[in-house]
XYZ file of N, CA, C and O in Angstrom:
660
model
N 155.062 1.703 281.179
C 154.461 0.161 280.704
C 154.509 0.509 279.193
O 153.528 1.409 278.673
N 154.454 -0.894 278.151
C 154.370 -0.423 277.063
C 153.061 -0.702 276.499
O 152.689 -0.279 275.515
N 152.129 -1.325 276.960
C 150.756 -1.186 276.826
C 150.297 0.094 276.860
O 149.193 0.273 275.772
N 150.469 1.034 277.508
C 150.023 1.891 277.111
C 150.491 2.634 275.768
O 150.216 3.783 275.007
N 150.960 1.908 275.147
C 151.282 2.646 273.713
C 150.276 2.435 272.812
O 150.216 2.816 271.205
N 149.331 1.462 272.897
C 148.165 1.158 272.248
C 147.328 2.786 271.709
O 146.568 2.331 270.731
N 147.505 3.406 272.647
C 146.770 5.125 272.518
C 147.099 5.606 271.314
O 146.556 6.266 270.547
N 148.490 4.798 270.757
C 149.438 5.618 269.754
C 148.216 5.545 268.366
O 148.766 6.178 267.308
N 147.589 4.422 268.235
C 146.543 3.804 267.387
C 145.077 4.014 267.147
O 144.686 3.424 267.001
N 144.886 5.455 267.259
C 143.496 5.945 267.381
C 142.546 5.414 266.231
O 141.420 5.362 266.184
N 143.200 5.072 265.347
C 142.605 5.114 263.516
C 143.167 3.007 263.346
O 142.886 3.069 262.230
N 143.374 2.751 264.504
C 143.840 1.375 264.336
C 142.234 0.417 265.074
O 141.377 1.296 266.084
N 142.442 -0.518 264.351
C 141.235 -1.443 265.407
C 141.879 -2.252 266.496
O 143.035 -3.176 265.946
N 141.683 -2.550 267.782
C 142.548 -2.967 268.574
C 141.784 -3.811 269.587
O 140.388 -3.950 269.722
N 142.148 -5.580 269.846
C 141.429 -6.395 270.548
C 142.417 -6.401 271.504
O 143.689 -6.698 271.393
N 141.948 -6.862 273.095
C 142.748 -7.244 273.980
C 143.538 -8.260 273.639
O 143.349 -9.283 272.618
N 144.904 -8.332 274.726
C 145.502 -9.781 274.742
C 145.317 -10.948 274.278
O 143.972 -11.633 274.517
N 145.981 -11.855 273.923
C 145.836 -13.163 273.676
C 145.754 -13.695 274.918
O 145.908 -13.451 276.049
N 145.266 -15.235 275.403
C 144.818 -15.818 275.958
C 146.140 -17.244 276.015
O 146.206 -17.814 277.209
N 146.935 -17.376 274.964
C 147.709 -18.230 275.037
C 149.130 -17.374 274.646
O 149.547 -16.608 274.429
N 150.487 -18.357 274.916
C 151.607 -17.708 274.592
C 152.017 -18.198 273.241
O 151.348 -18.871 272.630
N 153.530 -17.929 272.599
C 154.128 -18.158 271.691
C 153.916 -19.470 271.412
O 154.515 -20.282 272.576
N 153.914 -20.323 270.458
C 153.990 -21.715 270.031
C 155.406 -22.295 270.412
O 156.402 -21.335 270.148
N 155.465 -23.474 270.640
C 156.724 -24.211 270.790
C 157.657 -24.528 269.140
O 158.795 -23.945 269.371
N 157.263 -24.225 268.183
C 157.304 -24.104 266.523
C 157.771 -22.369 266.457
O 159.349 -22.748 266.124
N 157.154 -21.570 266.876
C 157.703 -20.098 266.613
C 159.291 -20.178 267.660
O 160.037 -19.237 267.071
N 158.736 -20.616 268.837
C 159.989 -20.699 269.892
C 161.425 -21.251 269.106
O 162.369 -20.771 270.272
N 161.166 -22.095 268.631
C 162.487 -22.959 268.498
C 162.715 -22.238 267.300
O 164.281 -22.438 267.505
N 162.840 -21.537 266.845
C 163.416 -20.421 265.372
C 163.586 -19.482 266.257
O 165.062 -18.757 266.121
N 162.851 -18.628 267.234
C 163.023 -17.354 267.805
C 163.135 -17.605 269.496
O 161.786 -17.459 270.201
N 164.125 -18.212 269.864
C 164.056 -18.575 271.492
C 164.273 -17.433 272.289
O 163.715 -17.834 273.547
N 164.696 -16.300 272.210
C 165.000 -15.292 272.612
C 164.475 -14.351 272.261
O 164.951 -13.547 271.235
N 163.448 -13.454 272.837
C 162.881 -11.948 272.045
C 162.995 -11.009 272.922
O 163.029 -10.841 274.623
N 163.271 -9.765 272.684
C 163.452 -8.662 273.538
C 161.922 -8.301 274.114
O 161.003 -8.521 274.238
N 162.130 -8.487 276.039
C 161.185 -8.560 276.589
C 160.314 -7.060 276.646
O 159.255 -7.478 276.645
N 160.684 -5.904 276.117
C 159.675 -4.923 276.058
C 158.978 -5.364 274.824
O 157.615 -4.959 274.323
N 159.320 -6.000 273.907
C 158.830 -6.440 272.531
C 157.620 -7.406 273.171
O 156.336 -7.601 272.683
N 157.512 -8.373 274.399
C 157.070 -9.227 274.222
C 155.845 -9.011 275.207
O 154.751 -9.404 275.016
N 156.079 -8.054 276.392
C 155.300 -6.835 276.936
C 154.089 -6.620 276.162
O 152.751 -6.644 276.229
N 154.554 -5.853 274.720
C 153.540 -5.215 273.747
C 153.007 -6.357 273.042
O 151.503 -6.114 272.930
N 153.332 -7.401 272.675
C 152.939 -8.356 271.676
C 151.890 -9.069 272.768
O 150.970 -9.260 272.159
N 152.053 -9.168 273.942
C 150.841 -9.473 275.109
C 149.977 -8.893 275.151
O 148.818 -9.297 275.935
N 149.917 -7.642 274.685
C 148.517 -6.626 274.863
C 147.620 -6.200 274.332
O 146.759 -5.759 274.476
N 147.995 -7.591 272.900
C 146.530 -7.360 272.331
C 146.877 -8.830 271.093
O 147.753 -9.306 271.167
N 145.580 -8.660 270.899
C 145.289 -10.233 269.721
C 144.978 -9.674 268.654
O 144.988 -10.454 267.711
N 144.804 -8.406 268.093
C 144.508 -7.668 266.520
C 144.671 -6.346 266.883
O 144.489 -5.605 268.319
N 145.771 -6.008 266.125
C 146.068 -4.220 266.213
C 145.996 -3.957 264.244
O 147.336 -4.526 264.030
N 145.368 -3.504 264.024
C 145.400 -3.212 262.271
C 144.697 -1.870 261.937
O 143.915 -1.731 262.897
N 145.164 -1.222 260.810
C 144.416 0.101 260.765
C 142.984 -0.425 259.957
O 142.923 -1.648 259.893
N 142.038 0.763 259.984
C 140.650 0.355 259.541
C 140.592 -0.226 258.617
O 139.877 -0.972 258.038
N 141.370 0.104 257.211
C 141.623 -0.501 255.784
C 142.032 -1.703 255.789
O 142.544 -2.260 255.063
N 142.597 -2.422 256.906
C 143.449 -3.553 256.859
C 144.353 -3.444 256.257
O 144.951 -4.430 255.620
N 145.138 -2.447 255.732
C 146.701 -2.576 255.028
C 147.634 -2.166 255.447
O 148.705 -2.646 255.159
N 147.525 -1.889 257.234
C 148.820 -2.207 257.978
C 148.492 -2.816 259.328
O 147.281 -2.179 259.786
N 149.203 -3.712 259.917
C 149.115 -4.709 261.208
C 150.103 -4.695 261.643
O 151.525 -5.129 261.289
N 149.731 -5.020 263.267
C 151.181 -5.545 263.636
C 150.677 -7.292 263.827
O 149.653 -7.803 263.973
N 151.772 -8.193 263.624
C 151.782 -9.589 263.837
C 151.293 -9.897 265.361
O 152.035 -9.116 266.249
N 150.978 -10.572 265.422
C 150.295 -10.901 267.209
C 150.560 -12.086 267.085
O 151.367 -12.922 266.228
N 150.326 -12.755 268.280
C 151.089 -14.252 268.946
C 150.061 -15.339 267.921
O 150.655 -15.942 267.567
N 148.753 -15.131 267.739
C 147.857 -15.544 267.071
C 148.640 -15.552 265.442
O 148.561 -17.008 265.289
N 149.089 -14.818 265.058
C 149.527 -14.589 263.679
C 151.194 -15.869 263.638
O 150.906 -16.440 262.949
N 151.883 -15.275 264.744
C 152.984 -16.205 264.936
C 152.959 -17.758 265.234
O 153.724 -18.514 264.699
N 151.640 -17.982 265.819
C 151.361 -19.428 266.002
C 150.784 -19.784 264.653
O 150.586 -21.419 264.690
N 150.243 -18.778 264.091
C 149.639 -19.516 262.835
C 148.415 -20.494 263.482
O 148.007 -21.502 262.910
N 147.499 -19.903 264.610
C 146.440 -20.791 264.730
C 145.354 -20.415 263.899
O 143.995 -20.896 263.922
N 145.322 -19.328 263.285
C 144.531 -19.349 261.811
C 144.909 -19.437 260.724
O 146.034 -18.541 260.377
N 143.923 -19.469 259.713
C 144.795 -19.840 258.317
C 144.357 -18.382 257.625
O 143.038 -17.616 258.048
N 145.314 -17.330 257.475
C 145.338 -16.348 256.880
C 145.785 -16.101 255.565
O 146.829 -17.145 255.227
N 145.352 -15.475 254.693
C 145.724 -15.218 253.232
C 147.145 -14.505 253.522
O 147.837 -15.015 252.665
N 147.293 -13.712 254.293
C 148.862 -12.938 254.388
C 149.489 -13.484 255.524
O 149.189 -13.112 256.779
N 150.580 -14.487 255.598
C 150.935 -15.072 256.807
C 151.641 -14.198 257.463
O 152.455 -13.286 256.607
N 152.082 -14.021 258.997
C 153.356 -13.581 258.677
C 154.811 -13.130 258.625
O 155.338 -12.324 258.618
N 154.939 -14.328 258.242
C 156.093 -14.607 257.325
C 156.213 -14.634 255.624
O 156.722 -15.378 255.059
N 154.918 -13.576 255.162
C 154.785 -13.812 253.774
C 156.013 -13.507 253.037
O 156.239 -14.150 251.914
N 156.832 -12.411 253.293
C 157.547 -12.053 252.765
C 159.017 -12.999 252.498
O 159.638 -12.719 251.569
N 159.086 -13.233 253.613
C 160.383 -14.537 252.990
C 159.910 -15.470 252.346
O 160.812 -16.277 251.914
N 158.581 -15.944 252.372
C 158.051 -16.979 251.516
C 158.279 -16.852 250.349
O 158.747 -17.392 249.302
N 157.847 -15.330 250.035
C 157.714 -14.812 248.601
C 159.405 -15.042 247.887
O 159.515 -15.208 247.061
N 160.386 -14.170 248.894
C 161.908 -14.209 248.408
C 162.197 -15.970 247.937
O 162.879 -15.922 247.141
N 161.937 -16.694 249.263
C 162.255 -17.853 248.692
C 162.045 -18.649 247.658
O 162.125 -19.459 247.066
N 160.436 -18.491 247.674
C 159.716 -18.864 245.868
C 160.729 -18.087 244.937
O 160.687 -18.833 243.598
N 160.696 -16.792 245.266
C 161.680 -16.219 243.820
C 162.761 -16.877 243.429
O 163.315 -16.751 242.098
N 163.314 -17.244 244.579
C 164.931 -17.692 244.307
C 164.967 -19.366 244.428
O 166.022 -19.422 244.884
N 163.662 -19.686 244.133
C 163.875 -21.049 243.916
C 165.082 -22.041 242.618
O 165.062 -21.026 241.953
N 165.694 -22.855 243.307
C 166.371 -23.416 242.495
C 167.928 -22.762 243.224
O 168.987 -23.376 242.506
N 168.065 -21.810 243.408
C 168.971 -20.999 243.677
C 169.673 -21.392 245.151
O 169.476 -20.229 246.311
N 169.889 -22.321 245.907
C 170.208 -22.976 247.525
C 170.931 -21.675 248.115
O 170.731 -21.622 249.465
N 172.034 -21.526 247.526
C 172.826 -19.971 247.828
C 171.892 -19.071 248.532
O 172.233 -18.250 249.316
N 171.281 -18.262 247.594
C 170.793 -17.210 247.785
C 169.385 -17.464 248.911
O 169.158 -16.425 249.475
N 168.769 -18.875 248.586
C 168.002 -19.150 249.827
C 168.283 -18.884 251.052
O 167.970 -18.898 251.974
N 169.590 -19.544 250.830
C 170.241 -19.665 252.456
C 170.445 -18.397 253.052
O 169.983 -18.154 254.165
N 170.853 -17.175 252.159
C 171.078 -15.781 252.913
C 169.533 -15.280 253.050
O 169.412 -14.825 254.084
N 168.810 -15.873 252.450
C 167.214 -15.107 252.882
C 166.686 -15.796 254.049
O 166.556 -15.039 255.030
N 166.848 -17.168 254.066
C 166.991 -17.885 255.598
C 167.455 -17.286 256.805
O 166.823 -16.919 257.886
N 168.637 -16.704 256.484
C 169.664 -16.454 257.330
C 169.235 -14.989 258.075
O 169.179 -14.867 259.157
N 168.496 -14.290 256.758
C 167.878 -13.047 257.449
C 167.269 -13.093 258.142
O 167.037 -12.376 259.408
N 166.322 -13.487 257.750
C 164.525 -13.949 258.183
C 165.260 -14.586 260.071
O 164.646 -14.716 260.776
N 165.992 -15.633 260.507
C 166.209 -16.026 261.405
C 166.804 -15.299 262.425
O 166.891 -15.195 263.533
N 167.270 -13.771 262.048
C 167.839 -12.871 262.614
C 166.934 -11.559 262.518
O 167.140 -10.525 263.039
N 165.772 -11.895 262.079
C 164.786 -10.451 261.948
C 163.058 -10.931 262.053
O 163.382 -12.001 261.217
N 162.405 -10.817 263.066
C 160.933 -11.000 262.740
C 160.294 -10.022 262.710
O 160.222 -8.646 263.005
N 159.486 -10.033 261.462
C 158.595 -9.245 260.645
C 157.517 -8.869 262.164
O 156.954 -9.506 262.222
N 157.575 -7.481 262.874
C 156.734 -7.033 263.707
C 155.175 -6.154 263.271
O 154.177 -6.678 264.120
N 155.653 -5.740 262.211
C 154.243 -5.104 261.394
C 154.583 -5.016 259.894
O 155.612 -5.004 259.286
N 153.722 -5.215 259.083
C 153.542 -5.586 257.949
C 152.031 -4.468 257.468
O 151.516 -4.315 257.852
N 153.019 -4.267 255.986
C 151.912 -3.198 255.416
C 151.732 -3.636 254.065
O 152.862 -4.034 253.194
N 150.688 -3.213 253.649
C 150.185 -3.205 251.899
C 149.707 -2.019 251.311
O 149.470 -1.430 250.127
N 150.189 -0.947 252.428
C 149.886 0.138 252.157
C 151.138 1.091 250.902
O 152.150 1.260 251.564
N 150.733 1.087 249.827
C 151.342 1.844 248.672
C 152.305 0.795 248.539
O 153.696 1.452 248.142
N 152.417 -0.443 248.079
C 153.824 -1.175 248.328
C 153.623 -2.274 249.536
O 153.217 -1.859 250.527
N 154.318 -3.084 249.658
C 154.219 -3.994 250.181
C 155.692 -3.889 251.423
O 156.714 -3.533 251.090
N 155.715 -3.571 252.633
C 156.369 -3.432 253.585
C 156.488 -4.108 254.632
O 155.301 -4.438 255.053
N 157.758 -3.917 255.549
C 157.317 -4.312 256.787
C 158.532 -3.731 258.061
O 159.458 -3.119 257.149
N 158.602 -3.837 259.031
C 159.095 -3.182 260.190
C 159.253 -4.639 260.757
O 158.526 -5.437 261.219
N 160.973 -4.800 261.275
C 161.061 -6.185 261.529
C 162.162 -5.504 262.898
O 162.491 -4.499 263.039
N 162.275 -6.788 263.960
C 163.332 -6.413 265.114
C 164.415 -7.873 264.943
O 163.760 -8.843 264.679
N 165.428 -7.076 265.049
C 166.602 -7.766 265.220
C 166.750 -8.780 266.450
O 166.453 -8.378 267.357
N 166.671 -9.953 265.910
C 166.903 -10.372 267.524
C 168.341 -11.789 266.860
O 168.295 -12.937 267.678
N 169.055 -11.256 266.158
C 170.405 -11.661 266.243
C 171.633 -11.265 266.690
O 171.255 -10.130 267.790
N 172.724 -11.874 267.056
C 173.823 -11.268 267.918
C 174.279 -10.015 267.807
O 173.878 -9.051 268.547
N 174.522 -9.391 266.436
C 174.692 -8.208 266.092
C 173.458 -7.428 265.681
O 173.756 -5.891 265.511
N 172.338 -7.499 265.644
C 171.465 -6.381 265.624
C 170.347 -6.776 266.767
O 169.091 -6.477 266.524
N 170.171 -7.076 267.884
C 169.669 -7.568 269.070
C 168.703 -6.245 269.761
O 169.117 -5.295 269.567
N 167.602 -6.260 269.082
C 166.330 -5.504 269.706
C 166.296 -4.248 268.617
O 165.339 -3.291 268.804
N 167.171 -4.170 267.572
C 167.125 -3.310 266.439
C 165.927 -3.357 265.650
O 165.428 -4.300 265.543
N 164.950 -2.106 265.239
C 164.110 -2.057 264.335
C 164.561 -1.433 262.903
O 165.159 -0.420 262.690
N 164.068 -2.455 262.327
C 164.342 -2.028 260.947
C 163.084 -2.167 259.720
O 161.965 -2.624 260.467
N 162.973 -1.391 258.671
C 162.505 -1.042 258.066
C 162.541 -1.480 256.541
O 163.900 -1.333 256.307
N 161.925 -2.413 255.536
C 162.226 -2.966 254.601
C 160.787 -3.299 253.568
O 160.109 -3.108 254.115
N 161.184 -3.125 251.988
C 159.815 -3.434 251.527
C 160.026 -3.884 250.231
O 161.441 -4.463 249.953
N 159.542 -4.104 249.412
C 159.453 -4.619 247.994
C 160.465 -3.982 247.202
O 160.488 -2.854 247.650
N 161.193 -4.326 246.050
C 160.955 -6.102 245.734
C 162.055 -6.826 246.755
O 161.839 -7.773 246.649
N 162.960 -6.588 247.190
C 163.999 -6.935 248.349
C 163.637 -6.675 249.425
O 164.514 -5.574 250.058
N 162.668 -7.556 250.075
C 162.775 -7.374 251.563
C 163.699 -7.274 252.538
O 163.401 -7.216 253.703
N 164.576 -8.150 252.338
C 165.873 -8.486 253.040
C 166.576 -7.069 252.934
O 167.948 -7.057 253.728
N 166.346 -6.371 252.527
C 167.550 -5.058 252.274
C 166.720 -3.881 253.281
O 165.714 -3.381 252.824
N 166.979 -3.725 254.164
C 166.433 -3.103 255.365
C 167.256 -1.822 255.784
O 168.281 -2.003 255.522
N 166.441 -0.771 256.200
C 167.124 0.466 256.868
C 166.872 0.073 258.385
O 165.983 -0.235 258.632
N 168.137 0.701 259.036
C 167.690 1.052 260.557
C 167.015 1.911 260.551
O 166.595 2.978 259.877
N 165.722 1.770 261.666
C 165.265 2.831 262.320
C 165.106 2.975 263.537
O 165.104 4.359 264.178
N 165.420 2.531 264.365
C 165.593 2.448 266.217
C 166.785 1.449 266.657
O 166.648 0.244 266.280
N 167.252 1.791 267.490
C 168.024 1.023 268.506
C 167.138 -0.088 269.142
O 167.660 -0.968 269.722
N 166.347 0.012 269.502
C 165.350 -0.777 270.285
C 163.817 -0.390 270.093
O 163.216 0.593 269.588
N 163.172 -1.594 270.621
C 161.274 -1.523 269.835
C 161.011 -0.165 271.152
O 160.006 0.486 270.677
N 161.247 -0.145 272.524
C 160.935 1.223 273.111
C 161.298 2.559 272.540
O 160.378 3.433 272.317
N 162.352 2.847 271.887
C 162.510 3.732 271.170
C 161.982 4.488 270.070
O 161.551 5.153 269.519
N 161.688 3.028 269.434
C 160.718 2.809 268.648
C 159.348 3.676 268.373
O 158.712 4.371 267.608
N 158.603 3.051 269.088
C 157.447 3.318 270.139
C 157.822 4.889 270.721
O 156.280 5.490 270.238
N 158.546 5.119 270.864
C 158.604 6.184 271.649
C 158.589 7.611 270.370
O 158.149 8.626 270.655
N 159.436 7.049 269.782
C 159.516 8.007 268.123
C 158.576 8.384 267.649
O 157.725 9.351 267.429
N 157.449 7.011 267.487
C 156.378 6.951 267.020
C 155.250 8.018 268.067
O 154.776 8.559 267.538
N 155.506 7.988 269.361
C 154.121 8.890 269.957
C 154.642 10.207 269.661
O 154.050 10.995 270.180
N 156.301 10.312 269.647
C 156.440 11.425 269.743
C 156.364 12.312 268.188
O 156.914 13.254 267.911
N 156.136 11.433 267.347
C 156.097 12.147 265.703
C 157.389 12.499 265.264
O 157.367 13.142 264.366
N 158.223 11.611 265.369
C 159.890 11.710 265.255
C 160.289 10.915 264.348
O 161.561 10.696 263.684
N 159.449 9.777 263.434
C 159.561 9.060 262.645
C 159.372 9.886 261.542
O 158.886 10.309 261.131
N 160.363 9.249 260.136
C 160.253 9.853 259.044
C 158.781 9.729 258.355
O 158.224 8.874 258.669
N 158.616 10.589 257.697
C 157.202 10.429 256.669
C 156.572 8.929 256.228
O 155.831 8.403 256.043
N 157.576 8.554 255.957
C 157.516 7.560 254.919
C 157.443 6.303 255.607
O 156.716 5.464 255.628
N 157.741 6.511 257.208
C 157.258 5.508 258.000
C 155.695 6.030 258.921
O 155.284 4.682 258.956
N 155.568 7.494 259.101
C 154.552 7.765 259.877
C 153.195 7.960 259.582
O 152.534 6.887 259.342
N 153.485 7.755 257.380
C 152.198 7.551 256.888
C 151.421 5.955 257.215
O 150.360 5.949 257.054
N 151.861 4.877 257.429
C 151.750 3.537 257.738
C 150.823 3.824 258.947
O 150.042 2.897 259.208
N 150.689 4.623 260.000
C 150.483 4.838 261.115
C 149.315 5.935 261.582
O 148.445 6.206 262.520
N 149.168 6.331 260.118
C 147.962 7.298 260.259
C 146.551 6.820 259.910
O 146.211 5.960 259.679
């Protein structure tokens, strides 16, 4: 059961699962999510390191139920703003984020994210990206479950592992 993975984050602040589901607005953009990720997402309402420099986006974040300084789609917003006036480039950014959901955000040592693929050609795969080009990502794992297993077994490369210490 994916909820069992919460123990992987002993240095994280965790609060129990949400009482609401994903909003219609979020689901209209992302109508289909990998089931193992949905199970995990339903297991917490907050999962962040104690320094609040790395955190998992939650249902509350995706629903934008609370006004946050750093939104779940902050990197997409930054890219769109940086490319203001270039409709072609903005279209590429929008297309990227339509096929990737940022599931973990970090400001530890620079802005970065782990995202899960929800497009036809990247379904369920986990990627890592960072500033300044958030949309230039590296493949990390073939599925959310494989990502969590690699994390549990300490098999992620150090530049990823350090975010979870």
